[in-house]
Coordinates of C-alpha atoms in Angstrom, one line a residue:
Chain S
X1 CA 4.4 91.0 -5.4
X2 CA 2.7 88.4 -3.3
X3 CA 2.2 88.6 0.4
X4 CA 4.3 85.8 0.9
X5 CA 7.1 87.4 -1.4
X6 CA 6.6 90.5 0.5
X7 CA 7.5 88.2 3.4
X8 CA 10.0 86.3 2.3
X9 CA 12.2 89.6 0.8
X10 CA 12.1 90.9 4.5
X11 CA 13.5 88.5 6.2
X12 CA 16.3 88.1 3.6
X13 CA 16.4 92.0 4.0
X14 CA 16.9 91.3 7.8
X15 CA 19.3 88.3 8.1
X16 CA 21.6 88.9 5.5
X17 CA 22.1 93.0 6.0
X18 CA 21.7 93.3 2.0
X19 CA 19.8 96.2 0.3
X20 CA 16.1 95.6 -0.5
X21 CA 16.6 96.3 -4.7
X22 CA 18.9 93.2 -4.7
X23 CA 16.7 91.0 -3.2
X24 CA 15.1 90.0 -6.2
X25 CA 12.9 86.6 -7.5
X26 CA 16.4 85.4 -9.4
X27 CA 18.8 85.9 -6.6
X28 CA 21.0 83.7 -5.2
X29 CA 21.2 83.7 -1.4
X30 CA 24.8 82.3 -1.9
X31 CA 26.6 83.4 -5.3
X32 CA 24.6 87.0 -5.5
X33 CA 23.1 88.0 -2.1
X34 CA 26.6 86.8 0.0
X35 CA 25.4 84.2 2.2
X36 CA 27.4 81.3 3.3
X37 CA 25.9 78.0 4.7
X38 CA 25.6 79.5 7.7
X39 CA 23.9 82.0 6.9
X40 CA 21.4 79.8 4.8
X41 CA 20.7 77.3 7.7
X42 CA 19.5 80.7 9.5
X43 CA 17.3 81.9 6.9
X44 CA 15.6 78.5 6.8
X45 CA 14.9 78.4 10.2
X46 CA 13.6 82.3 10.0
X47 CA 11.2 81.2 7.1
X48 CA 10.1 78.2 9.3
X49 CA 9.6 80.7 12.3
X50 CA 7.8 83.1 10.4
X51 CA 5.4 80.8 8.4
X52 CA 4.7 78.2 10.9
X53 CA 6.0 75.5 8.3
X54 CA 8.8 73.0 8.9
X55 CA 11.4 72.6 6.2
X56 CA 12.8 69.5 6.2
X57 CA 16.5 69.1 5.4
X58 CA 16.4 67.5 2.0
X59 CA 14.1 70.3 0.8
X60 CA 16.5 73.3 2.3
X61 CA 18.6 71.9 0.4
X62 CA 16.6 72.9 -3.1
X63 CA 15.7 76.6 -1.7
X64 CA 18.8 78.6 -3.2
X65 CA 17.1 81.4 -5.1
X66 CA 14.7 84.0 -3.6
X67 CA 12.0 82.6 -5.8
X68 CA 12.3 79.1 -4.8
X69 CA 11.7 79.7 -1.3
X70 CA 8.7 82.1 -2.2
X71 CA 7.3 79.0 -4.4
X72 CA 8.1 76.8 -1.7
X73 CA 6.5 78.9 0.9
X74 CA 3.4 79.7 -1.1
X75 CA 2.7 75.6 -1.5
X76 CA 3.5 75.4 2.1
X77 CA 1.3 77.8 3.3
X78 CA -1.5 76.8 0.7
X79 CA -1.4 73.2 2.1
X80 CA -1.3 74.3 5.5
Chain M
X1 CA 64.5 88.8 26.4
X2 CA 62.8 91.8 24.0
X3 CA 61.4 94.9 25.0
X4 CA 57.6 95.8 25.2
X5 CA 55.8 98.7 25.0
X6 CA 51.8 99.9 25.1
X7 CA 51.2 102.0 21.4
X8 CA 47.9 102.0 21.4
X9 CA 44.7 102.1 23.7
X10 CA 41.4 100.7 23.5
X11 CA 38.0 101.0 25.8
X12 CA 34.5 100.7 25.9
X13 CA 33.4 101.4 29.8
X14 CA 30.5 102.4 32.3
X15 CA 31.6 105.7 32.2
X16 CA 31.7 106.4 28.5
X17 CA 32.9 104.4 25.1
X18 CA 36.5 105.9 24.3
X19 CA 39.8 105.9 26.7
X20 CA 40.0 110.2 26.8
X21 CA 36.6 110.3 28.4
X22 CA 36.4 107.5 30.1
X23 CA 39.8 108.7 31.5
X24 CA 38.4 112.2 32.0
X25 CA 35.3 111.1 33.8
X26 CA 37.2 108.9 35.8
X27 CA 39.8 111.8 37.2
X28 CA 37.0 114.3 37.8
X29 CA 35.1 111.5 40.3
X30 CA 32.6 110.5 38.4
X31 CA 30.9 107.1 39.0
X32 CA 29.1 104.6 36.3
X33 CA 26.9 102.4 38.2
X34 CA 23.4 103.0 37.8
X35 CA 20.0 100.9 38.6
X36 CA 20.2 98.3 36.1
X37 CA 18.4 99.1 33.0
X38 CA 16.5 97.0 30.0
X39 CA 16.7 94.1 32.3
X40 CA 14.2 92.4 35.3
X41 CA 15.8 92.8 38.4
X42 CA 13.1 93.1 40.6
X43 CA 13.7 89.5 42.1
X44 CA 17.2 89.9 42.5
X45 CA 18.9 91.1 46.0
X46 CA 21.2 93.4 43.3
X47 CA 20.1 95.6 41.0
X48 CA 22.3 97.7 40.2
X49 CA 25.2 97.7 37.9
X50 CA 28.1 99.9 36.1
X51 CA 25.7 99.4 32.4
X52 CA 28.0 100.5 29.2
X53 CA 26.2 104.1 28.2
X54 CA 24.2 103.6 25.4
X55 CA 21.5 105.9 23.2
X56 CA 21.7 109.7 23.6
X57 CA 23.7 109.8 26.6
X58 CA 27.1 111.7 26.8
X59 CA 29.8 109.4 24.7
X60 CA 27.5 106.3 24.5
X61 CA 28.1 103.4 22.9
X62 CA 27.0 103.4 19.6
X63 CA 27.7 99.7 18.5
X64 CA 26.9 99.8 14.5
X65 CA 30.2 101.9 14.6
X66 CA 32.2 98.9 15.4
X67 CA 30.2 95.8 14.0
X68 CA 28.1 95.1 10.9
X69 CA 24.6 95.3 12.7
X70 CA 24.2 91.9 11.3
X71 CA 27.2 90.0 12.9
X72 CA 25.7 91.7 16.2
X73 CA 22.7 89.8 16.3
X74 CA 24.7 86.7 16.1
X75 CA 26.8 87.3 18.9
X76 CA 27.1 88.3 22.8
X77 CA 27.6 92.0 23.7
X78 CA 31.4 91.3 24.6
X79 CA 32.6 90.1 21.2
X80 CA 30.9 94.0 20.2
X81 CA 32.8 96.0 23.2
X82 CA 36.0 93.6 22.0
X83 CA 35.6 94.9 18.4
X84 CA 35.6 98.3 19.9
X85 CA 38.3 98.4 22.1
X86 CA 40.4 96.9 19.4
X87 CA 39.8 98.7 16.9
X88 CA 40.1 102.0 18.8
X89 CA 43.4 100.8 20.2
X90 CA 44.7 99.7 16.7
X91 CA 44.2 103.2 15.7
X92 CA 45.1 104.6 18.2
X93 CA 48.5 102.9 17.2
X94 CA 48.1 103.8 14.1
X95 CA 48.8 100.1 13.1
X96 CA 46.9 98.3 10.2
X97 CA 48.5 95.4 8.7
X98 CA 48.9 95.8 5.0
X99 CA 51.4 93.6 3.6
X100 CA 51.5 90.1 4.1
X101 CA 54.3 90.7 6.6
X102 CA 52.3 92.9 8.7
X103 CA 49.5 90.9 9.1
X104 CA 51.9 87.7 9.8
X105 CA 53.5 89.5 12.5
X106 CA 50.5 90.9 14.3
X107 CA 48.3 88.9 16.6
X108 CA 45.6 88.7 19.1
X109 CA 45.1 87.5 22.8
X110 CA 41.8 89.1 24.0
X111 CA 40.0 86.9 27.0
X112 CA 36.8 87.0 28.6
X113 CA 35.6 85.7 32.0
X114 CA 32.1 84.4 31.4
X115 CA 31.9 85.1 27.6
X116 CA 28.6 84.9 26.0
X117 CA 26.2 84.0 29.3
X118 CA 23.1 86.0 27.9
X119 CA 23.2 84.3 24.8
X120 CA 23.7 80.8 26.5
X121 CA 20.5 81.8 28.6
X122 CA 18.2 82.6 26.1
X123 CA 19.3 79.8 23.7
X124 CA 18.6 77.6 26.7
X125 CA 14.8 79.4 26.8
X126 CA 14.5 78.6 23.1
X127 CA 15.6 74.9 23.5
X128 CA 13.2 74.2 26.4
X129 CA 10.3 76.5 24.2
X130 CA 10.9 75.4 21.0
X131 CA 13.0 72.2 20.7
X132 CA 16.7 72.0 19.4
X133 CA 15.7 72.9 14.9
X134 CA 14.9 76.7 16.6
X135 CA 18.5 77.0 17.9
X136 CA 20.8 79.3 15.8
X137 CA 23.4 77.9 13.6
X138 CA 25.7 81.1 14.9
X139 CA 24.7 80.1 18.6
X140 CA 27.9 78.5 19.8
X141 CA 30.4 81.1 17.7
X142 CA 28.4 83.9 19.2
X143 CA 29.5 83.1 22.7
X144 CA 32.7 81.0 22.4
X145 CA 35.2 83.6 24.3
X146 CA 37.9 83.2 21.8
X147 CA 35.9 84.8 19.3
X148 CA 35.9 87.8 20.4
X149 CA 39.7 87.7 19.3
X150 CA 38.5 86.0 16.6
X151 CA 36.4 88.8 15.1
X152 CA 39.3 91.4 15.7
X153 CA 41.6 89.0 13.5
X154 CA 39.3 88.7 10.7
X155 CA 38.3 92.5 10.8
X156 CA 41.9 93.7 11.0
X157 CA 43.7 90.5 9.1
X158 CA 45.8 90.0 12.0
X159 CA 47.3 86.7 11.2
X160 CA 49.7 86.3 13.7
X161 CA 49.2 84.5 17.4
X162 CA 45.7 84.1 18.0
X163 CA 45.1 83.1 21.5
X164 CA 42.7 84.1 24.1
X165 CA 42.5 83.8 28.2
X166 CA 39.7 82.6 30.9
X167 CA 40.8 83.5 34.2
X168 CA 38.0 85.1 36.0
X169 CA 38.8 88.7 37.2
X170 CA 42.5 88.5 36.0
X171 CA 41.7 87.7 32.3
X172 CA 42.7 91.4 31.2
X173 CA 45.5 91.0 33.4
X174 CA 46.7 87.7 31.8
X175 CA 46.2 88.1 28.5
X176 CA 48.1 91.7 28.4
X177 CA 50.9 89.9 30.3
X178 CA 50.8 86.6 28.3
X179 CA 50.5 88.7 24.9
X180 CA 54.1 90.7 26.2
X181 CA 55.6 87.6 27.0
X182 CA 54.8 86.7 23.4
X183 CA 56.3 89.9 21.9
X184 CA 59.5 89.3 24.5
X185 CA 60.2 85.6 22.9
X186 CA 59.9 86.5 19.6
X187 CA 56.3 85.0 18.8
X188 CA 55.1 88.2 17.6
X189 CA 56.3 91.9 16.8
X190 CA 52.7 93.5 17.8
X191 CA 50.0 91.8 19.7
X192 CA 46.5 93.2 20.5
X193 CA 45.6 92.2 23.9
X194 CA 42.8 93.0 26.8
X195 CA 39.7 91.6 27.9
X196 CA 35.6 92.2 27.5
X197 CA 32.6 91.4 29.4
X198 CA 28.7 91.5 29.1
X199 CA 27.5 89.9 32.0
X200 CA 24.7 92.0 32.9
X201 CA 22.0 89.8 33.4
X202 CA 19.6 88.0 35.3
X203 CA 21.7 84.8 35.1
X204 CA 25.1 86.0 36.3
X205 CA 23.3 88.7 38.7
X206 CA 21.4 85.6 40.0
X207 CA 24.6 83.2 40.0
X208 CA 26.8 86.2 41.5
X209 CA 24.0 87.1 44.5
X210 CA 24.3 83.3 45.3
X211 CA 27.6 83.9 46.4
X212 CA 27.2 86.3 47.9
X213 CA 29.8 88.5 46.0
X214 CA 27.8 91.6 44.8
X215 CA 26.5 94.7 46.7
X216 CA 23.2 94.4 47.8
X217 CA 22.6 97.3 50.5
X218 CA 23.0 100.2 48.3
X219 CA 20.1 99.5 45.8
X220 CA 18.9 103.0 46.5
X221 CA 22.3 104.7 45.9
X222 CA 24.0 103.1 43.6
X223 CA 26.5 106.1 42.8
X224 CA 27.4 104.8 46.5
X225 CA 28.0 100.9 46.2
X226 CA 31.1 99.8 45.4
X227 CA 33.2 101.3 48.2
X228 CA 36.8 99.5 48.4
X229 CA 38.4 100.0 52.0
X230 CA 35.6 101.6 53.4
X231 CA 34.1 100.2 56.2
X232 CA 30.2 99.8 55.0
X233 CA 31.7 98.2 51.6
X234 CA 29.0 94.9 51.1
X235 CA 30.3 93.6 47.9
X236 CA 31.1 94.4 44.3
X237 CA 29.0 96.2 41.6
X238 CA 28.8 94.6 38.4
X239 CA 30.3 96.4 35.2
X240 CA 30.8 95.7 31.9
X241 CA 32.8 96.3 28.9
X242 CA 36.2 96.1 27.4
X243 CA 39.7 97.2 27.3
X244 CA 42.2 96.7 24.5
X245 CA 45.7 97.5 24.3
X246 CA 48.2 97.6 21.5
X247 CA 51.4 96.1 22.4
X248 CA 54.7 96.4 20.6
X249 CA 58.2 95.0 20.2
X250 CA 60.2 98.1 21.0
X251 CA 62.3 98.3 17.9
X252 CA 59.5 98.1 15.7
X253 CA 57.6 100.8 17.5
X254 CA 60.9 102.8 17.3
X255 CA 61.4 102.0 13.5
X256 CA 57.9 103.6 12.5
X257 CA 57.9 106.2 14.3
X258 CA 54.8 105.4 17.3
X259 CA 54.0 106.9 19.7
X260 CA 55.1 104.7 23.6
X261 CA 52.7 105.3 25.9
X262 CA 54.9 103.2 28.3
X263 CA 57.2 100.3 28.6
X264 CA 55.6 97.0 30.1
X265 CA 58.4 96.0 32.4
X266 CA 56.7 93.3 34.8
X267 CA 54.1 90.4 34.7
X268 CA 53.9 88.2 37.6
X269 CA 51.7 85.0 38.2
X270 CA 50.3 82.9 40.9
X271 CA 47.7 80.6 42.4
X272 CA 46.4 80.8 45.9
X273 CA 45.4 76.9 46.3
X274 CA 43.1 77.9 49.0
X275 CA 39.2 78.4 48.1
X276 CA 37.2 78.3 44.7
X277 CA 36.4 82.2 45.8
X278 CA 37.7 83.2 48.8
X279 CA 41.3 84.9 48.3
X280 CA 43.8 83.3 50.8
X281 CA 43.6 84.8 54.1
X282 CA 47.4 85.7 54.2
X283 CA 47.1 87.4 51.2
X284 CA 50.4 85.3 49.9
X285 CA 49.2 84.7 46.5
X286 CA 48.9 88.5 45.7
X287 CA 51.8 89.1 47.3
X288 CA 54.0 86.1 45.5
X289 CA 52.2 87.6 41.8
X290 CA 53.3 91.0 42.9
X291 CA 56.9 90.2 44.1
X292 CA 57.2 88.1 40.8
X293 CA 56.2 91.1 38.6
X294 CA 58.7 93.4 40.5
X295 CA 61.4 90.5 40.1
X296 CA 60.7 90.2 36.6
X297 CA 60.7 94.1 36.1
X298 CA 64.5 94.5 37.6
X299 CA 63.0 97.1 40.0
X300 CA 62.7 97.5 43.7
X301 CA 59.4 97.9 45.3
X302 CA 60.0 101.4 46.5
X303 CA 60.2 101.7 42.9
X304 CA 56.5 101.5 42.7
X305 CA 54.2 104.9 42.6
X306 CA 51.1 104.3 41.8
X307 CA 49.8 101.0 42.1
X308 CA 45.9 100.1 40.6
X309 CA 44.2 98.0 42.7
X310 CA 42.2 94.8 42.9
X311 CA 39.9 96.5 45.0
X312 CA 36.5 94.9 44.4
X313 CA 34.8 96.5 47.7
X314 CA 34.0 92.8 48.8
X315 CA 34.5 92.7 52.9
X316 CA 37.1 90.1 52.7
X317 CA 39.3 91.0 49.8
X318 CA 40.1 94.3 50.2
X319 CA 42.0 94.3 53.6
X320 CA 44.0 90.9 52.6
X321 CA 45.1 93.2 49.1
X322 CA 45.9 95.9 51.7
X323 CA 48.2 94.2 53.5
X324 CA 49.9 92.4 50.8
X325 CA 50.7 95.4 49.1
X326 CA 52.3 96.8 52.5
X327 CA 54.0 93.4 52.9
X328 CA 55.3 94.0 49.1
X329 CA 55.9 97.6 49.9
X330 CA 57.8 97.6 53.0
X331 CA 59.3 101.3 54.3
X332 CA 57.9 102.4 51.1
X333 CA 54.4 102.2 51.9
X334 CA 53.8 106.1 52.8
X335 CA 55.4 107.2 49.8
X336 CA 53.1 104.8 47.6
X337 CA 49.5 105.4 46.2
X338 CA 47.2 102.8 45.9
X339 CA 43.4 103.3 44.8
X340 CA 40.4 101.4 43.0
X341 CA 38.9 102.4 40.4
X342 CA 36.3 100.0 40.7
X343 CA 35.0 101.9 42.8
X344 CA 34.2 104.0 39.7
X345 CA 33.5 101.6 37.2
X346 CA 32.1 98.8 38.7
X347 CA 33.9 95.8 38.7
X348 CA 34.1 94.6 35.1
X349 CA 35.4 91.0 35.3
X350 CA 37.0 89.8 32.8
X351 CA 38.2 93.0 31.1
X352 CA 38.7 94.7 34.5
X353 CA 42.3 93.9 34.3
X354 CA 42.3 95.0 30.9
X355 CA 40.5 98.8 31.6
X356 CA 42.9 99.0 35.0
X357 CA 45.8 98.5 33.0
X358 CA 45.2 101.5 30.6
X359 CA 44.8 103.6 33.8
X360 CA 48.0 102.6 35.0
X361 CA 49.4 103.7 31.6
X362 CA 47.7 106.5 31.5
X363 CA 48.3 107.5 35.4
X364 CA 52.0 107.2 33.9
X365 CA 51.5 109.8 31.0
X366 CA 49.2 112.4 33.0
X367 CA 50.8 112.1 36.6
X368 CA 48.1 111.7 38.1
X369 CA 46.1 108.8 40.2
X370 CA 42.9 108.3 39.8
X371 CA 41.0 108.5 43.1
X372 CA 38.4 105.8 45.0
X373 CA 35.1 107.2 45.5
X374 CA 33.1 106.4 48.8
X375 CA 36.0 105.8 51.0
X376 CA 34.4 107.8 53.8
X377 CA 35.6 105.5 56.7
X378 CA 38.4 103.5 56.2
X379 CA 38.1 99.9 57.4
X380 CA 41.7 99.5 58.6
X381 CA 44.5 102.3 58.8
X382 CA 47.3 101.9 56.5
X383 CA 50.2 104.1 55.3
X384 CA 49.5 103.6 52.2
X385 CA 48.0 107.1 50.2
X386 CA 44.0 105.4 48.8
X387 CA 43.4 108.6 47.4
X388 CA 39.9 109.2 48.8
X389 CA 37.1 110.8 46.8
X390 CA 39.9 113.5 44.5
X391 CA 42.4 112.4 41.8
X392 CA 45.8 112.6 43.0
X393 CA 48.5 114.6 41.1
X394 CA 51.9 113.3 41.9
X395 CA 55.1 112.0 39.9
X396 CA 54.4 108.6 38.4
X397 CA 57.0 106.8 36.4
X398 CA 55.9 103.2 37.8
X399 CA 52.6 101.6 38.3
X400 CA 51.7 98.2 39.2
X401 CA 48.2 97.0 38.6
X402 CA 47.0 93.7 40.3
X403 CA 44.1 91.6 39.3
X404 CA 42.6 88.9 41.9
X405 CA 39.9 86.1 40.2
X406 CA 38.1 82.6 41.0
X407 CA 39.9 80.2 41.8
X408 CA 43.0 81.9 43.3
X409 CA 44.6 83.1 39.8
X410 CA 46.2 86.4 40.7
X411 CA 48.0 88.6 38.0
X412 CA 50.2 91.6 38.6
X413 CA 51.6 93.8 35.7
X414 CA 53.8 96.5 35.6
X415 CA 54.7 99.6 33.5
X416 CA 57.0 102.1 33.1
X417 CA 57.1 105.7 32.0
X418 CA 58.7 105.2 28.1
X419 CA 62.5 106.0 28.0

């Protein structure tokens, strides 16, 4: 697992009180990890905290799985 | 009107988290204010408070009992003392809502008198720092007051009233005798009511020492600082917590077999229209909320045993309480006791009405006062038993517990030994 996935799966771990085996590439923060919209607009901003990036609205809007906001996170740290 | 009765008890205070040893620590004399911990005080004229015990000490605190450790990092520490209280107090009852019925019947009315001000201070920090995308989408439900009662509803399904009350000092007071008044007209068969506060912090210690309301001379002995009636009292010490009672219509308490703690007979109201927070020199407003209570309870005032006083150890309040209560009491004054347990607990705003009321209730069930510390030198002479320093045993069927806050809202409740 990559550094940013490592990352990424702790802060999920953290905000959303979820065990760490569930926390998987496939997951979704919603329909499999519990979340509500809430709780997504948090995690957003804890990804932006951690990683220095800013994460604009309309993108958010695309990061529902654990793996898409790994992918967007390893572009957005790449670019950086 | 219907009857009302207490079922079930609730608290989370200085001295310990539970009502028994709370209750225990508070008869044997012990005191809960302490130089204020995990918090810079060193600027502030006070700096010491009555802190909730938390870690290894005796009957601490332990929060992840009460609250999903991640709902606690959205929200103020009163919303977590609230979930405790409530909880304790609905099983103390023995009361969870299982059918539809149940849950439609049962409501909640917890208040708060500052509500989330830690949180509102550090968002504020993060704002200025880090501009308005850094603030949290849980900021404004973590400190709205009426979430505290809000959280007990969803954890408990309680689907019946949900209100909640801001009154300063007499919150506890109002909402227990709002949520009766509920129960009495038909609104609800059970209500969980009280009051919570976390203001320990440098913004309310600061805003507080501005007006010059909390002790500042007893920094090096805090055991010693809040002091109601004696004559070296310089202001209140700062507690914090909640208390939670479980209130019953007294035919459904009957029909399932709970236990009654006691019988909530009187709830008076007033407002002093004198000073934002300055109680009226003529004491009238205590004494019209306390003469409404008694009214409303069908008693006399030589009725009244024990009575739980406002007591905050400020230099002006305590003698104008003093003399209402001999004004209320008349002839009966000698035969009354009267004592503070602030002066034990600190003064714990918003739920002090709350906490005071369960030691009225259980004053009632143990017969016995609890005592006020520190009152070496009495300030005025009175007929009136404080119970200096040592609990008092004596008979107690009634007890009258008044609350005083900002903005002249006074609040005076009464109970009686169940029948």
């Amino acid at each position: 697992m990559s550094d940013v996935a490592e990352r990424v799966k702790k802060i999920v771990v953290e905000h959303l009180g979820v065990d760490a085996d569930k926390v998987v590439e496939s997951a979704n923060f919603i329909d499999d990890l519990g979340a509500d919209s809430l709780d997504t607009v948090e995690l957003v901003m804890a990804f932006e905290e951690e990683f220095g990036v800013e994460i604009p609205d309309d993108q958010a809007e695309t990061i529902v799985t654990v793996g898409d906001a790994v992918k967007f996170l390893e572009k957005a740290s790449a670019d950086k | 009107m219907r009857r009302v009765v207490v079922t079930g008890l609730g608290m989370v205070s200085p001295l310990a988290c539970g009502v028994e040893a709370t209750w225990r620590r508070l008869i044997a004399g012990e005191s809960g204010a302490r130089k204020v911990e995990r918090i810079e005080v060193s600027d502030i004229p006070c700096q010491i408070a009555a802190q909730v015990p938390r870690g290894d000490a005796p009957d601490a605190f332990h929060p992840d009992e009460w609250m999903d450790p991640k709902e606690q990092r959205r929200v103020d520490d009163f919303i977590v003392y609230a979930m405790s209280a409530a909880t304790q107090a609905l099983r103390d009852a023995d009361w969870a809502p299982k059918t539809y019925e149940e849950e439609i019947e049962t409501g909640v009315l917890i208040g708060s008198g500052i509500g989330g001000l830690g949180g509102i201070y550090d968002a504020s920090v993060t704002l200025h720092e880090k501009g308005p995308r850094r603030i949290s989408p849980f900021f404004i439900t973590g400190r709205l007051i009426n979430l505290a009662g809000g959280q007990v509803s969803i954890a408990h399904k309680l689907k019946g009233p949900n209100h909640a009350v801001v009154t300063a000092c007499s919150t506890g007071a109002h909402a227990i005798g709002d949520a009766g008044r509920l129960i009495a007209l038909g609104d609800a068969n059970v209500m969980v009511a009280g009051g919570a506060e976390s203001a320990v912090n440098r913004l309310a210690l600061a805003g507080f020492s501005a007006c010059k309301a909390l002790s500042t001379g007893f920094n090096d002995r805090p055991r010693q600082a809040s002091r109601p009636y004696d004559r070296d009292r310089d202001g209140f010490v700062m507690g914090e917590g909640a208390g939670c009672v479980v209130l019953e219509e007294y035919e459904h308490a009957k029909a399932r077999g709970a236990r009654i703690y006691a019988e909530l007979i009187g709830y008076g109201l007033s407002g002093d229209a004198y000073h934002i927070t300055a109680p009226s020199p003529d004491g009238d407003g205590g004494f019209r909320s306390m003469a409404a209570a008694i009214k409303r309870a069908g008693i006399s005032a030589s009725d009244i045993d024990y009575v739980n006083a406002h007591g905050t150890s400020t230099p002006m309040g305590d003698e104008i309480e003093l003399r209402a209560v001999e004004r209320v009491l008349g002839n009966s004054a000698a035969r009354t006791t009267m004592s503070s347990t602030k002066s034990s607990i600190g003064h714990l705003l918003g739920a002090a009405g709350a906490v005071e009321a369960i030691f009225c209730v259980l004053a009632i069930r143990d017969q016995i006062a609890p005592p006020t510390l520190n009152l070496d030198n009495p300030s005025v002479e009175t007929a009136i038993d404080l119970a200096p320093h040592a609990a008092r045993k004596r008979p107690i069927e009634i007890a009258l517990s008044n609350s005083f806050g900002f903005g002249g809202t006074n609040a005076s409740i009464v109970f009686r030994a169940a029948s």
